[in-house]
Amino acid sequence: MPEVRQATADQAAFRDELIARGLFIDSGVPGLYGRGATFEDIRGRVDAVITQAAQADAPESMRFPPLLPRRQIETIGYLHSFPHLAGSVFAFEGGEEEALLQGERADRHEDWSEFQRMTALALVPAACYPVYPAVAARGPLPAGGTVVDAGGAWVFRHEPSEDPARMQMFHQREIVSLGAPEEVRAWRDRWSERGLTLLRSLGLDAQRDRATDPFFGRGGRMLAANQRTQELKLELLVGIAGDEPTAVASFNYHQDHFAAKYGLTLADGGAAHTACLGFGQERIVLALLHTHGLEPASWPAEVRRELWGG
Amino acid sequence: MPEVRQATADQAAFRDELIARGLFIDSGVPGLYGRGATFEDIRGRVDAVITQAAQADAPESMRFPPLLPRRQIETIGYLHSFPHLAGSVFAFEGGEEEALLQGERADRHEDWSEFQRMTALALVPAACYPVYPAVAARGPLPAGGTVVDAGGAWVFRHEPSEDPARMQMFHQREIVSLGAPEEVRAWRDRWSERGLTLLRSLGLDAQRDRATDPFFGRGGRMLAANQRTQELKLELLVGIAGDEPTAVASFNYHQDHFAAKYGLTLADGGAAHTACLGFGQERIVLALLHTHGLEPASWPAEVRRELWGG
């Protein structure tokens, strides 16, 4: 088992209060929570505000399950950059005797991993990943490129933590742009502005900053430095609990990383680039609850108007 | 890898047409599909019709992620009954050298399972499972019991198949009743009627029947026989593609199975019973598409009115 990341005192207190109020439902595993009706109501309304903001792009809508073909995370090199965050799906393929042994071990809460074999499936690490092969399978992009809304999808990160804002399973609202390099980058930049406006309209003290992904190991430090220099990743940060502000949205320019892996080309045969944006839905809800209080009925009128209308 | 269940000719043709029309997005793994906008629109509307039917119960709403604590599937004995369907989550916990080896194996699409270790998480096999411990954690049930709506949640079944109606990852709309034995059983029976009416109002030729779960192995045959004799499981069946009708909803009386595992009691301290119902959302959408055609705009007016209103 990996070490569980500890929470600061105020993160732990926030988590306990979320559970006591029924906003979160404790599962016993750090970073895995059920959601009560109020939490989900807010999340749905934040999602609708993002949908509204995305109308300008007239995106095509696609939805994907929380699992993707294991081959895809192999193809895109995810295990080089983020081996510590990936999750793979294992299952049983034995006969009756092994099933009995496995079941008995499980009854005693002992280790039954030896009976499990790797399947063709893995957990989705980022909601945009299934989009690239799906679009590439159609052939060259239409002129002007395309924008795909992958919705609010479940994603997995294997980083058990007592901080309620660091979950192992959460919803990422992702939108993807695929097209010519300058168009894709401009789309990414435009959305980082749009996202900042959106969060501030919800009364959140959001700031934009250059950022890096949590790449693994020594090699990862070089990748991160390169990412920062080229401004490939922008984040919107909001104070939730804890000493540091928390990233609640990111805007990522991939250059040709995904396009090259899947042979994605422009209408004229030129090399396509891609960018994606991801709003961390639960983190935005947590930022709202932390900023405005745990009773949405007492939130500022202008925030309530943005989310509940009227 | 388990054997992939083959499709009948009409199942395969239906699947190909779903993909050609963009209703399904092929992933390359049998039973794992993305969903296009039209498919998701229908699914959302079917979900809303179920929500409407559930208002009579005034259920409490809870939502759970597609993963649950591994300990829960151990506690409820899932690995005895359905070892062949369960999925467990593995992840990497090594250092830089192992990460490099794992990444290189993955680059070549070779076996990298030896670098993966079992985590505290498993795939949710049925959307009701996280409900029982969540309700039990509150103490005895309120007088009259309680009904929980677990929403349309992602569930996993490890049964790769070319039949589009047999997915590895799909949405189950589950509602759970917890209370006194006779009340819970009556709730289950009432809902099997309500479900039949609901499906028929959508123009589906649905039939109700006693059913059994796909229990594993020789011991499973006895469990299934017992389940049938006691009428613990009712299903609603509709013809999709293939030679046999397909179960699109089930209504399950668990007696004290889950309540006993989690120490769930009635307000007066007596033994609680539970029942659940599950609508297979994708199967209902597939039944609609198969029955009424792949163009929802040309569906019968009365079906369109049920789903789109007006």
XYZ file of C-alpha atoms in Angstrom, chain A residues 40-168:
129
model
C -24.365 16.627 -6.393
C -26.841 19.436 -6.937
C -24.030 21.999 -6.782
C -21.796 19.870 -9.018
C -24.530 19.599 -11.639
C -25.042 23.360 -11.600
C -21.338 24.091 -11.953
C -21.313 21.658 -14.878
C -24.207 23.553 -16.498
C -22.330 26.866 -16.149
C -19.357 25.303 -17.980
C -21.694 23.930 -20.673
C -23.026 27.457 -21.122
C -19.503 28.860 -21.479
C -18.646 26.136 -24.003
C -21.531 26.973 -26.345
C -19.302 29.450 -28.176
C -17.296 26.433 -29.432
C -20.344 24.419 -30.590
C -18.539 21.282 -29.434
C -19.427 17.738 -30.443
C -20.515 15.739 -27.426
C -18.957 12.360 -26.627
C -19.112 10.373 -23.397
C -16.715 7.659 -22.265
C -16.758 5.118 -19.442
C -14.306 5.290 -16.503
C -12.259 2.492 -18.112
C -10.278 2.618 -21.329
C -8.340 0.007 -23.288
C -5.061 -0.725 -21.493
C -3.424 -0.452 -24.892
C -4.239 3.266 -24.974
C -2.278 4.111 -21.855
C 0.578 2.025 -23.294
C 0.400 3.877 -26.624
C 0.483 7.376 -25.164
C 3.362 6.579 -22.791
C 1.384 7.331 -19.637
C 3.374 4.775 -17.650
C 6.600 6.671 -18.323
C 5.271 9.992 -17.086
C 2.839 8.955 -14.342
C 3.448 5.314 -13.337
C 2.567 6.193 -9.729
C -0.920 7.483 -10.645
C -2.090 4.795 -13.101
C -4.615 2.109 -12.240
C -5.015 -1.194 -14.098
C -7.938 -3.604 -13.925
C -7.344 -7.214 -12.914
C -9.824 -10.072 -12.876
C -10.162 -13.777 -12.154
C -9.835 -16.422 -14.841
C -9.410 -19.654 -12.908
C -11.593 -22.661 -12.216
C -13.670 -23.802 -9.257
C -10.810 -24.726 -6.958
C -9.027 -21.429 -7.364
C -12.293 -19.561 -6.956
C -12.831 -21.299 -3.631
C -9.313 -20.494 -2.400
C -9.649 -16.886 -3.524
C -13.032 -16.560 -1.828
C -11.716 -17.974 1.443
C -8.770 -15.585 1.433
C -11.140 -12.709 0.776
C -13.409 -13.828 3.650
C -10.426 -13.418 5.968
C -9.460 -10.094 4.315
C -6.160 -11.682 3.345
C -4.229 -11.227 0.103
C -6.040 -12.757 -2.903
C -4.036 -10.897 -5.555
C -2.330 -14.071 -6.836
C -5.632 -15.206 -8.347
C -6.066 -12.013 -10.355
C -4.759 -11.488 -13.897
C -4.341 -8.276 -15.844
C -7.229 -7.541 -18.207
C -7.370 -5.440 -21.386
C -8.694 -2.497 -19.334
C -7.281 0.346 -17.264
C -8.750 3.242 -15.309
C -9.147 6.489 -17.272
C -6.441 8.863 -15.977
C -7.709 11.965 -17.832
C -11.114 12.382 -19.445
C -9.646 13.518 -22.763
C -7.629 10.350 -23.457
C -10.360 8.353 -25.218
C -11.154 11.342 -27.447
C -7.960 11.273 -29.543
C -8.258 7.726 -30.945
C -12.017 8.213 -31.429
C -11.474 11.314 -33.578
C -8.420 9.867 -35.347
C -10.454 6.810 -36.411
C -12.575 9.069 -38.630
C -9.646 10.151 -40.780
C -8.268 13.682 -41.253
C -9.858 16.505 -39.258
C -12.423 18.731 -40.963
C -11.161 22.133 -42.129
C -10.920 24.450 -39.127
C -10.387 21.523 -36.750
C -12.888 20.256 -34.215
C -13.845 20.657 -30.566
C -15.085 17.696 -28.507
C -16.870 17.968 -25.176
C -16.117 14.797 -23.210
C -18.478 15.808 -20.403
C -17.953 15.379 -16.701
C -16.227 11.998 -16.641
C -14.823 9.906 -13.803
C -11.033 9.791 -13.670
C -8.682 7.887 -11.397
C -5.465 8.962 -9.667
C -3.765 6.548 -7.332
C -2.820 9.030 -4.622
C -4.598 8.192 -1.355
C -4.838 11.355 0.734
C -6.704 12.656 3.758
C -7.105 16.013 1.976
C -10.723 16.092 0.744
C -9.593 18.006 -2.370
C -7.252 15.173 -3.398
C -9.459 12.273 -4.403
C -8.633 8.988 -6.064
